[in-house]
């Protein structure tokens, strides 16, 4: 039995679907099971990573865990959750982030680094998937694209090698099922680094609509980001965007090395999510 947390999200949902398609017994953790849209035959169990006491049923009989952590939101519960998982499951595959191994890069990366340390210090076998930029984050643009065909962000030249959630999941499934990935740290990216303006152009080409990118000032962006991030995370985000405007995010070949096929492109990701951008 494999437990997948974050199972109703983009990466976790892909892990559930790929394991289920492979005929593996999989259990999905969800705070609201009734709202989970998962393949028929997948067991969905109620639980919340911020509440370790809610995880007993989810961990019952589990051999391995694919861990998507609600970064910052549940960090106070992390030591107890990792202890419980390591006591019940022999392997944890953790979805982390490139840069997690370098302290002082902001609260989000520090949170990933702390989770990695807790898992390493536990009794469980482990594999860390350090993803670069997640293509799925660009779904935040969907409403503006549907309503007015405009994307407003700071740093139009910010270049990231965005990775498709299906690729993150494909590597995660291999790490769960094959013993040869225990103790490995994988940096996973897409096949090319693209600026925000280039990504908006690609979305427009795929959906057949002219789109416009409008660059926000740093002050405008800070006010916008403060609506959903703590101040220290906003500062780290803006600093990271500026850094990758000067030096694009790295591109790795790890997805191809581990899956035997090229990493999916950003254009392929947009095609898969065309309906999100068109409504």
PDB file of C-alpha atoms in Angstrom:
ATOM      1  CA  UNK A   1       0.000   0.000   0.000  1.00  0.00           C
ATOM      2  CA  UNK A   2       1.317   3.437  -0.969  1.00  0.00           C
ATOM      3  CA  UNK A   3      -0.043   6.586   0.670  1.00  0.00           C
ATOM      4  CA  UNK A   4      -0.029   9.795  -1.379  1.00  0.00           C
ATOM      5  CA  UNK A   5      -0.426  13.122   0.408  1.00  0.00           C
ATOM      6  CA  UNK A   6      -1.439  16.213  -1.515  1.00  0.00           C
ATOM      7  CA  UNK A   7      -3.426  13.742  -3.599  1.00  0.00           C
ATOM      8  CA  UNK A   8      -5.948  16.304  -4.795  1.00  0.00           C
ATOM      9  CA  UNK A   9      -3.195  18.628  -6.052  1.00  0.00           C
ATOM     10  CA  UNK A  10      -1.436  18.651  -9.403  1.00  0.00           C
ATOM     11  CA  UNK A  11       1.610  16.496  -8.606  1.00  0.00           C
ATOM     12  CA  UNK A  12      -0.012  14.260  -6.011  1.00  0.00           C
ATOM     13  CA  UNK A  13      -2.975  13.659  -8.292  1.00  0.00           C
ATOM     14  CA  UNK A  14      -0.638  12.570 -11.070  1.00  0.00           C
ATOM     15  CA  UNK A  15       1.177  10.187  -8.703  1.00  0.00           C
ATOM     16  CA  UNK A  16      -2.139   8.623  -7.687  1.00  0.00           C
ATOM     17  CA  UNK A  17      -3.240   8.251 -11.309  1.00  0.00           C
ATOM     18  CA  UNK A  18       0.064   6.751 -12.488  1.00  0.00           C
ATOM     19  CA  UNK A  19       0.249   4.274  -9.594  1.00  0.00           C
ATOM     20  CA  UNK A  20      -3.374   3.264 -10.102  1.00  0.00           C
ATOM     21  CA  UNK A  21      -2.802   2.793 -13.836  1.00  0.00           C
ATOM     22  CA  UNK A  22       0.171   0.552 -13.011  1.00  0.00           C
ATOM     23  CA  UNK A  23      -2.057  -1.634 -10.842  1.00  0.00           C
ATOM     24  CA  UNK A  24      -0.473  -0.562  -7.550  1.00  0.00           C
ATOM     25  CA  UNK A  25      -2.607  -0.351  -4.412  1.00  0.00           C
ATOM     26  CA  UNK A  26      -2.755   3.355  -3.597  1.00  0.00           C
ATOM     27  CA  UNK A  27      -4.422   5.392  -0.860  1.00  0.00           C
ATOM     28  CA  UNK A  28      -5.036   9.133  -1.155  1.00  0.00           C
ATOM     29  CA  UNK A  29      -4.965  11.502   1.812  1.00  0.00           C
ATOM     30  CA  UNK A  30      -7.475  14.347   1.603  1.00  0.00           C
ATOM     31  CA  UNK A  31      -8.799  16.887   4.066  1.00  0.00           C
ATOM     32  CA  UNK A  32     -12.194  16.714   2.319  1.00  0.00           C
ATOM     33  CA  UNK A  33     -12.548  13.242   0.750  1.00  0.00           C
ATOM     34  CA  UNK A  34     -15.997  14.072  -0.622  1.00  0.00           C
ATOM     35  CA  UNK A  35     -14.478  16.728  -2.881  1.00  0.00           C
ATOM     36  CA  UNK A  36     -11.639  14.541  -4.184  1.00  0.00           C
ATOM     37  CA  UNK A  37     -11.822  13.777  -7.894  1.00  0.00           C
ATOM     38  CA  UNK A  38      -9.675  10.665  -8.276  1.00  0.00           C
ATOM     39  CA  UNK A  39      -9.823   7.474 -10.382  1.00  0.00           C
ATOM     40  CA  UNK A  40     -12.421   4.879  -9.460  1.00  0.00           C
ATOM     41  CA  UNK A  41     -10.944   2.271  -7.166  1.00  0.00           C
ATOM     42  CA  UNK A  42      -8.590   4.625  -5.332  1.00  0.00           C
ATOM     43  CA  UNK A  43      -9.130   4.611  -1.579  1.00  0.00           C
ATOM     44  CA  UNK A  44      -9.510   8.136  -0.191  1.00  0.00           C
ATOM     45  CA  UNK A  45      -8.953   8.672   3.541  1.00  0.00           C
ATOM     46  CA  UNK A  46      -9.623  11.817   5.539  1.00  0.00           C
ATOM     47  CA  UNK A  47      -6.594  13.426   7.206  1.00  0.00           C
ATOM     48  CA  UNK A  48      -4.688  16.661   7.606  1.00  0.00           C
ATOM     49  CA  UNK A  49      -0.889  16.905   7.784  1.00  0.00           C
ATOM     50  CA  UNK A  50      -1.260  19.875  10.133  1.00  0.00           C
ATOM     51  CA  UNK A  51      -2.976  17.515  12.602  1.00  0.00           C
ATOM     52  CA  UNK A  52      -0.815  14.429  13.270  1.00  0.00           C
ATOM     53  CA  UNK A  53      -3.598  12.847  15.299  1.00  0.00           C
ATOM     54  CA  UNK A  54      -5.766  12.628  12.171  1.00  0.00           C
ATOM     55  CA  UNK A  55      -3.334  10.349  10.290  1.00  0.00           C
ATOM     56  CA  UNK A  56      -3.810   6.964  11.998  1.00  0.00           C
ATOM     57  CA  UNK A  57      -6.301   5.578   9.480  1.00  0.00           C
ATOM     58  CA  UNK A  58      -4.307   6.890   6.540  1.00  0.00           C
ATOM     59  CA  UNK A  59      -1.081   5.230   7.736  1.00  0.00           C
ATOM     60  CA  UNK A  60      -2.651   1.882   8.652  1.00  0.00           C
ATOM     61  CA  UNK A  61      -0.935  -0.869   6.651  1.00  0.00           C
ATOM     62  CA  UNK A  62       1.099   1.595   4.559  1.00  0.00           C
ATOM     63  CA  UNK A  63       4.486   0.498   3.191  1.00  0.00           C
ATOM     64  CA  UNK A  64       5.559   3.691   1.377  1.00  0.00           C
ATOM     65  CA  UNK A  65       4.586   7.369   1.290  1.00  0.00           C
ATOM     66  CA  UNK A  66       4.758   9.996  -1.435  1.00  0.00           C
ATOM     67  CA  UNK A  67       4.935  13.168   0.617  1.00  0.00           C
ATOM     68  CA  UNK A  68       3.722  16.517  -0.690  1.00  0.00           C
ATOM     69  CA  UNK A  69       4.039  18.914   2.230  1.00  0.00           C
ATOM     70  CA  UNK A  70       1.812  21.986   2.794  1.00  0.00           C
ATOM     71  CA  UNK A  71       4.863  24.246   3.104  1.00  0.00           C
ATOM     72  CA  UNK A  72       4.746  26.807   5.945  1.00  0.00           C
ATOM     73  CA  UNK A  73       1.105  26.020   6.735  1.00  0.00           C
ATOM     74  CA  UNK A  74       1.848  22.792   8.651  1.00  0.00           C
ATOM     75  CA  UNK A  75       5.521  23.197   9.576  1.00  0.00           C
ATOM     76  CA  UNK A  76       4.865  23.122  13.335  1.00  0.00           C
ATOM     77  CA  UNK A  77       3.552  19.557  12.948  1.00  0.00           C
ATOM     78  CA  UNK A  78       6.422  18.343  10.755  1.00  0.00           C
ATOM     79  CA  UNK A  79       8.546  16.550  13.425  1.00  0.00           C
ATOM     80  CA  UNK A  80       5.595  14.514  14.692  1.00  0.00           C
ATOM     81  CA  UNK A  81       4.255  13.737  11.193  1.00  0.00           C
ATOM     82  CA  UNK A  82       7.646  12.502   9.996  1.00  0.00           C
ATOM     83  CA  UNK A  83       8.032  10.399  13.159  1.00  0.00           C
ATOM     84  CA  UNK A  84       4.636   8.778  12.591  1.00  0.00           C
ATOM     85  CA  UNK A  85       5.355   8.083   8.912  1.00  0.00           C
ATOM     86  CA  UNK A  86       8.765   6.587   9.631  1.00  0.00           C
ATOM     87  CA  UNK A  87       7.252   4.349  12.320  1.00  0.00           C
ATOM     88  CA  UNK A  88       4.628   2.955   9.960  1.00  0.00           C
ATOM     89  CA  UNK A  89       6.174   3.105   6.460  1.00  0.00           C
ATOM     90  CA  UNK A  90       9.598   1.956   5.343  1.00  0.00           C
ATOM     91  CA  UNK A  91      10.054   4.524   2.540  1.00  0.00           C
ATOM     92  CA  UNK A  92       9.268   8.217   2.055  1.00  0.00           C
ATOM     93  CA  UNK A  93       9.628   9.955  -1.306  1.00  0.00           C
ATOM     94  CA  UNK A  94       9.504  13.688  -0.644  1.00  0.00           C
ATOM     95  CA  UNK A  95       8.647  16.374  -3.183  1.00  0.00           C
ATOM     96  CA  UNK A  96      11.156  19.095  -2.338  1.00  0.00           C
ATOM     97  CA  UNK A  97      12.595  22.046  -4.256  1.00  0.00           C
ATOM     98  CA  UNK A  98      15.863  22.989  -5.927  1.00  0.00           C
ATOM     99  CA  UNK A  99      17.750  25.127  -3.443  1.00  0.00           C
ATOM    100  CA  UNK A 100      16.424  23.265  -0.393  1.00  0.00           C
ATOM    101  CA  UNK A 101      19.941  22.202   0.524  1.00  0.00           C
ATOM    102  CA  UNK A 102      21.132  25.806   0.873  1.00  0.00           C
ATOM    103  CA  UNK A 103      19.996  27.507   4.102  1.00  0.00           C
ATOM    104  CA  UNK A 104      19.039  31.158   4.221  1.00  0.00           C
ATOM    105  CA  UNK A 105      17.269  31.252   0.848  1.00  0.00           C
ATOM    106  CA  UNK A 106      13.926  32.279   2.322  1.00  0.00           C
ATOM    107  CA  UNK A 107      11.236  30.576   4.425  1.00  0.00           C
ATOM    108  CA  UNK A 108       9.870  28.317   1.684  1.00  0.00           C
ATOM    109  CA  UNK A 109      13.229  26.759   0.788  1.00  0.00           C
ATOM    110  CA  UNK A 110      14.192  26.655   4.465  1.00  0.00           C
ATOM    111  CA  UNK A 111      10.980  24.707   5.121  1.00  0.00           C
ATOM    112  CA  UNK A 112      11.869  22.169   2.422  1.00  0.00           C
ATOM    113  CA  UNK A 113      15.369  21.866   3.857  1.00  0.00           C
ATOM    114  CA  UNK A 114      13.988  21.235   7.333  1.00  0.00           C
ATOM    115  CA  UNK A 115      11.669  18.495   6.050  1.00  0.00           C
ATOM    116  CA  UNK A 116      14.592  16.863   4.264  1.00  0.00           C
ATOM    117  CA  UNK A 117      16.635  16.858   7.479  1.00  0.00           C
ATOM    118  CA  UNK A 118      13.780  15.385   9.511  1.00  0.00           C
ATOM    119  CA  UNK A 119      13.267  12.599   6.960  1.00  0.00           C
ATOM    120  CA  UNK A 120      17.003  11.843   6.752  1.00  0.00           C
ATOM    121  CA  UNK A 121      17.210  11.582  10.522  1.00  0.00           C
ATOM    122  CA  UNK A 122      14.227   9.208  10.673  1.00  0.00           C
ATOM    123  CA  UNK A 123      14.368   5.448  10.283  1.00  0.00           C
ATOM    124  CA  UNK A 124      12.757   5.513   6.833  1.00  0.00           C
ATOM    125  CA  UNK A 125      14.348   4.954   3.451  1.00  0.00           C
ATOM    126  CA  UNK A 126      14.157   8.223   1.540  1.00  0.00           C
ATOM    127  CA  UNK A 127      14.381   9.866  -1.869  1.00  0.00           C
ATOM    128  CA  UNK A 128      14.155  13.616  -2.465  1.00  0.00           C
ATOM    129  CA  UNK A 129      12.710  15.061  -5.661  1.00  0.00           C
ATOM    130  CA  UNK A 130      13.933  18.654  -5.859  1.00  0.00           C
ATOM    131  CA  UNK A 131      11.749  20.265  -8.476  1.00  0.00           C
ATOM    132  CA  UNK A 132      12.597  23.455 -10.292  1.00  0.00           C
ATOM    133  CA  UNK A 133       9.774  25.808 -11.181  1.00  0.00           C
ATOM    134  CA  UNK A 134       6.438  23.978 -11.388  1.00  0.00           C
ATOM    135  CA  UNK A 135       4.598  24.679 -14.630  1.00  0.00           C
ATOM    136  CA  UNK A 136       1.335  24.242 -12.734  1.00  0.00           C
ATOM    137  CA  UNK A 137       1.917  27.511 -10.893  1.00  0.00           C
ATOM    138  CA  UNK A 138       1.137  29.328 -14.139  1.00  0.00           C
ATOM    139  CA  UNK A 139      -2.500  28.295 -13.710  1.00  0.00           C
ATOM    140  CA  UNK A 140      -2.663  31.389 -11.496  1.00  0.00           C
ATOM    141  CA  UNK A 141      -2.715  33.305 -14.791  1.00  0.00           C
ATOM    142  CA  UNK A 142      -5.799  31.497 -16.092  1.00  0.00           C
ATOM    143  CA  UNK A 143      -8.421  33.915 -14.792  1.00  0.00           C
ATOM    144  CA  UNK A 144      -6.662  36.978 -16.204  1.00  0.00           C
ATOM    145  CA  UNK A 145      -6.196  35.229 -19.540  1.00  0.00           C
ATOM    146  CA  UNK A 146      -9.852  34.171 -19.752  1.00  0.00           C
ATOM    147  CA  UNK A 147     -11.199  37.555 -18.687  1.00  0.00           C
ATOM    148  CA  UNK A 148      -8.978  40.012 -20.505  1.00  0.00           C
ATOM    149  CA  UNK A 149      -6.085  38.245 -22.182  1.00  0.00           C
ATOM    150  CA  UNK A 150      -3.564  39.938 -19.883  1.00  0.00           C
ATOM    151  CA  UNK A 151      -0.909  38.560 -17.520  1.00  0.00           C
ATOM    152  CA  UNK A 152       0.578  41.005 -15.007  1.00  0.00           C
ATOM    153  CA  UNK A 153       3.798  40.008 -13.246  1.00  0.00           C
ATOM    154  CA  UNK A 154       7.111  41.588 -12.258  1.00  0.00           C
ATOM    155  CA  UNK A 155      10.347  40.698 -14.068  1.00  0.00           C
ATOM    156  CA  UNK A 156       9.199  39.757 -17.553  1.00  0.00           C
ATOM    157  CA  UNK A 157      12.684  38.363 -18.212  1.00  0.00           C
ATOM    158  CA  UNK A 158      12.549  35.973 -15.242  1.00  0.00           C
ATOM    159  CA  UNK A 159      13.593  32.656 -16.824  1.00  0.00           C
ATOM    160  CA  UNK A 160      12.626  29.309 -15.326  1.00  0.00           C
ATOM    161  CA  UNK A 161      12.962  25.727 -16.568  1.00  0.00           C
ATOM    162  CA  UNK A 162       9.406  24.755 -15.679  1.00  0.00           C
ATOM    163  CA  UNK A 163       8.678  21.076 -15.119  1.00  0.00           C
ATOM    164  CA  UNK A 164       5.405  19.314 -15.965  1.00  0.00           C
ATOM    165  CA  UNK A 165       3.662  17.720 -12.984  1.00  0.00           C
ATOM    166  CA  UNK A 166       3.426  14.463 -14.960  1.00  0.00           C
ATOM    167  CA  UNK A 167       7.237  14.315 -15.096  1.00  0.00           C
ATOM    168  CA  UNK A 168       7.597  14.935 -11.365  1.00  0.00           C
ATOM    169  CA  UNK A 169       5.085  12.157 -10.769  1.00  0.00           C
ATOM    170  CA  UNK A 170       6.767   9.749 -13.202  1.00  0.00           C
ATOM    171  CA  UNK A 171      10.075  10.072 -11.345  1.00  0.00           C
ATOM    172  CA  UNK A 172       8.262   9.791  -8.025  1.00  0.00           C
ATOM    173  CA  UNK A 173       6.568   6.556  -9.084  1.00  0.00           C
ATOM    174  CA  UNK A 174       9.924   5.053 -10.039  1.00  0.00           C
ATOM    175  CA  UNK A 175      11.397   6.075  -6.687  1.00  0.00           C
ATOM    176  CA  UNK A 176       8.460   4.458  -4.905  1.00  0.00           C
ATOM    177  CA  UNK A 177       8.534   1.201  -6.830  1.00  0.00           C
ATOM    178  CA  UNK A 178      12.252   0.647  -7.481  1.00  0.00           C
ATOM    179  CA  UNK A 179      14.854   0.135  -4.758  1.00  0.00           C
ATOM    180  CA  UNK A 180      17.654   1.749  -6.751  1.00  0.00           C
ATOM    181  CA  UNK A 181      16.614   5.309  -5.825  1.00  0.00           C
ATOM    182  CA  UNK A 182      16.937   5.042  -2.042  1.00  0.00           C
ATOM    183  CA  UNK A 183      19.150   7.832  -0.694  1.00  0.00           C
ATOM    184  CA  UNK A 184      19.094   9.774  -3.981  1.00  0.00           C
ATOM    185  CA  UNK A 185      18.521  13.504  -4.401  1.00  0.00           C
ATOM    186  CA  UNK A 186      17.208  14.373  -7.875  1.00  0.00           C
ATOM    187  CA  UNK A 187      16.995  17.866  -9.367  1.00  0.00           C
ATOM    188  CA  UNK A 188      14.127  17.857 -11.853  1.00  0.00           C
ATOM    189  CA  UNK A 189      13.422  20.554 -14.430  1.00  0.00           C
ATOM    190  CA  UNK A 190      11.820  21.028 -17.795  1.00  0.00           C
ATOM    191  CA  UNK A 191      13.912  20.904 -21.003  1.00  0.00           C
ATOM    192  CA  UNK A 192      14.354  24.683 -21.467  1.00  0.00           C
ATOM    193  CA  UNK A 193      14.390  27.948 -19.541  1.00  0.00           C
ATOM    194  CA  UNK A 194      11.674  30.364 -20.641  1.00  0.00           C
ATOM    195  CA  UNK A 195      10.893  33.915 -19.559  1.00  0.00           C
ATOM    196  CA  UNK A 196       7.437  34.853 -18.329  1.00  0.00           C
ATOM    197  CA  UNK A 197       6.798  36.845 -21.491  1.00  0.00           C
ATOM    198  CA  UNK A 198       7.771  33.825 -23.633  1.00  0.00           C
ATOM    199  CA  UNK A 199       5.420  31.584 -21.663  1.00  0.00           C
ATOM    200  CA  UNK A 200       2.525  33.996 -22.165  1.00  0.00           C
ATOM    201  CA  UNK A 201       3.249  33.990 -25.909  1.00  0.00           C
ATOM    202  CA  UNK A 202       3.201  30.158 -25.966  1.00  0.00           C
ATOM    203  CA  UNK A 203      -0.123  30.039 -24.111  1.00  0.00           C
ATOM    204  CA  UNK A 204      -1.587  32.464 -26.650  1.00  0.00           C
ATOM    205  CA  UNK A 205      -0.360  30.332 -29.566  1.00  0.00           C
ATOM    206  CA  UNK A 206      -1.845  27.164 -28.080  1.00  0.00           C
ATOM    207  CA  UNK A 207      -5.265  28.646 -27.289  1.00  0.00           C
ATOM    208  CA  UNK A 208      -5.370  30.733 -30.474  1.00  0.00           C
ATOM    209  CA  UNK A 209      -5.739  34.128 -28.817  1.00  0.00           C
ATOM    210  CA  UNK A 210      -3.430  37.146 -28.723  1.00  0.00           C
ATOM    211  CA  UNK A 211      -2.313  37.681 -25.121  1.00  0.00           C
ATOM    212  CA  UNK A 212      -0.489  40.581 -23.531  1.00  0.00           C
ATOM    213  CA  UNK A 213       2.173  40.584 -20.821  1.00  0.00           C
ATOM    214  CA  UNK A 214       2.284  43.656 -18.607  1.00  0.00           C
ATOM    215  CA  UNK A 215       5.269  44.042 -16.312  1.00  0.00           C
ATOM    216  CA  UNK A 216       4.466  45.119 -12.771  1.00  0.00           C
ATOM    217  CA  UNK A 217       6.825  47.282 -10.766  1.00  0.00           C
ATOM    218  CA  UNK A 218       8.493  45.633  -7.769  1.00  0.00           C
ATOM    219  CA  UNK A 219       6.346  47.707  -5.400  1.00  0.00           C
ATOM    220  CA  UNK A 220       3.147  46.662  -7.191  1.00  0.00           C
ATOM    221  CA  UNK A 221       4.243  43.025  -7.092  1.00  0.00           C
ATOM    222  CA  UNK A 222       5.101  43.228  -3.398  1.00  0.00           C
ATOM    223  CA  UNK A 223       1.616  44.515  -2.558  1.00  0.00           C
ATOM    224  CA  UNK A 224       0.082  41.720  -4.641  1.00  0.00           C
ATOM    225  CA  UNK A 225       2.216  38.951  -3.124  1.00  0.00           C
ATOM    226  CA  UNK A 226       1.570  40.132   0.443  1.00  0.00           C
ATOM    227  CA  UNK A 227      -2.057  39.092  -0.006  1.00  0.00           C
ATOM    228  CA  UNK A 228      -1.023  35.417   0.142  1.00  0.00           C
ATOM    229  CA  UNK A 229       2.585  35.229   1.427  1.00  0.00           C
ATOM    230  CA  UNK A 230       4.255  36.378   4.660  1.00  0.00           C
ATOM    231  CA  UNK A 231       6.567  39.392   4.224  1.00  0.00           C
ATOM    232  CA  UNK A 232       9.811  37.412   4.525  1.00  0.00           C
ATOM    233  CA  UNK A 233       8.628  34.998   1.818  1.00  0.00           C
ATOM    234  CA  UNK A 234       7.687  37.913  -0.457  1.00  0.00           C
ATOM    235  CA  UNK A 235      11.162  39.408  -0.144  1.00  0.00           C
ATOM    236  CA  UNK A 236      12.800  36.043  -0.894  1.00  0.00           C
ATOM    237  CA  UNK A 237      10.501  35.510  -3.893  1.00  0.00           C
ATOM    238  CA  UNK A 238      11.294  38.891  -5.422  1.00  0.00           C
ATOM    239  CA  UNK A 239      15.021  38.408  -4.822  1.00  0.00           C
ATOM    240  CA  UNK A 240      14.869  34.995  -6.499  1.00  0.00           C
ATOM    241  CA  UNK A 241      12.999  36.411  -9.492  1.00  0.00           C
ATOM    242  CA  UNK A 242      15.604  39.136  -9.907  1.00  0.00           C
ATOM    243  CA  UNK A 243      18.415  36.589  -9.620  1.00  0.00           C
ATOM    244  CA  UNK A 244      16.908  34.358 -12.317  1.00  0.00           C
ATOM    245  CA  UNK A 245      16.382  37.379 -14.560  1.00  0.00           C
ATOM    246  CA  UNK A 246      20.155  37.811 -14.542  1.00  0.00           C
ATOM    247  CA  UNK A 247      20.961  34.083 -14.573  1.00  0.00           C
ATOM    248  CA  UNK A 248      18.275  31.650 -15.796  1.00  0.00           C
ATOM    249  CA  UNK A 249      17.301  28.640 -13.714  1.00  0.00           C
ATOM    250  CA  UNK A 250      19.406  25.571 -14.494  1.00  0.00           C
ATOM    251  CA  UNK A 251      18.210  22.900 -16.923  1.00  0.00           C
ATOM    252  CA  UNK A 252      18.890  19.293 -15.933  1.00  0.00           C
ATOM    253  CA  UNK A 253      18.507  16.084 -17.911  1.00  0.00           C
ATOM    254  CA  UNK A 254      17.399  14.061 -14.897  1.00  0.00           C
ATOM    255  CA  UNK A 255      13.836  13.435 -16.065  1.00  0.00           C
ATOM    256  CA  UNK A 256      15.099  11.856 -19.294  1.00  0.00           C
ATOM    257  CA  UNK A 257      17.771   9.859 -17.468  1.00  0.00           C
ATOM    258  CA  UNK A 258      15.233   8.351 -15.089  1.00  0.00           C
ATOM    259  CA  UNK A 259      12.211   7.911 -17.363  1.00  0.00           C
ATOM    260  CA  UNK A 260      13.947   7.099 -20.660  1.00  0.00           C
ATOM    261  CA  UNK A 261      12.128   9.864 -22.545  1.00  0.00           C
ATOM    262  CA  UNK A 262      12.678  13.630 -22.886  1.00  0.00           C
ATOM    263  CA  UNK A 263      11.112  15.898 -20.310  1.00  0.00           C
ATOM    264  CA  UNK A 264       7.785  17.327 -21.440  1.00  0.00           C
ATOM    265  CA  UNK A 265       7.980  20.864 -22.822  1.00  0.00           C
ATOM    266  CA  UNK A 266       6.115  23.893 -21.555  1.00  0.00           C
ATOM    267  CA  UNK A 267       4.064  23.897 -24.762  1.00  0.00           C
ATOM    268  CA  UNK A 268       2.999  20.305 -24.066  1.00  0.00           C
ATOM    269  CA  UNK A 269       1.994  21.355 -20.560  1.00  0.00           C
ATOM    270  CA  UNK A 270      -0.148  24.186 -21.960  1.00  0.00           C
ATOM    271  CA  UNK A 271      -1.828  21.777 -24.393  1.00  0.00           C
ATOM    272  CA  UNK A 272      -2.677  19.509 -21.440  1.00  0.00           C
ATOM    273  CA  UNK A 273      -4.200  22.501 -19.611  1.00  0.00           C
ATOM    274  CA  UNK A 274      -5.779  24.294 -22.567  1.00  0.00           C
ATOM    275  CA  UNK A 275      -9.241  24.105 -21.016  1.00  0.00           C
ATOM    276  CA  UNK A 276      -8.025  25.871 -17.855  1.00  0.00           C
ATOM    277  CA  UNK A 277      -6.977  28.863 -19.952  1.00  0.00           C
ATOM    278  CA  UNK A 278     -10.053  28.928 -22.175  1.00  0.00           C
ATOM    279  CA  UNK A 279     -12.792  27.976 -19.697  1.00  0.00           C
TER     280      UNK A 279
END
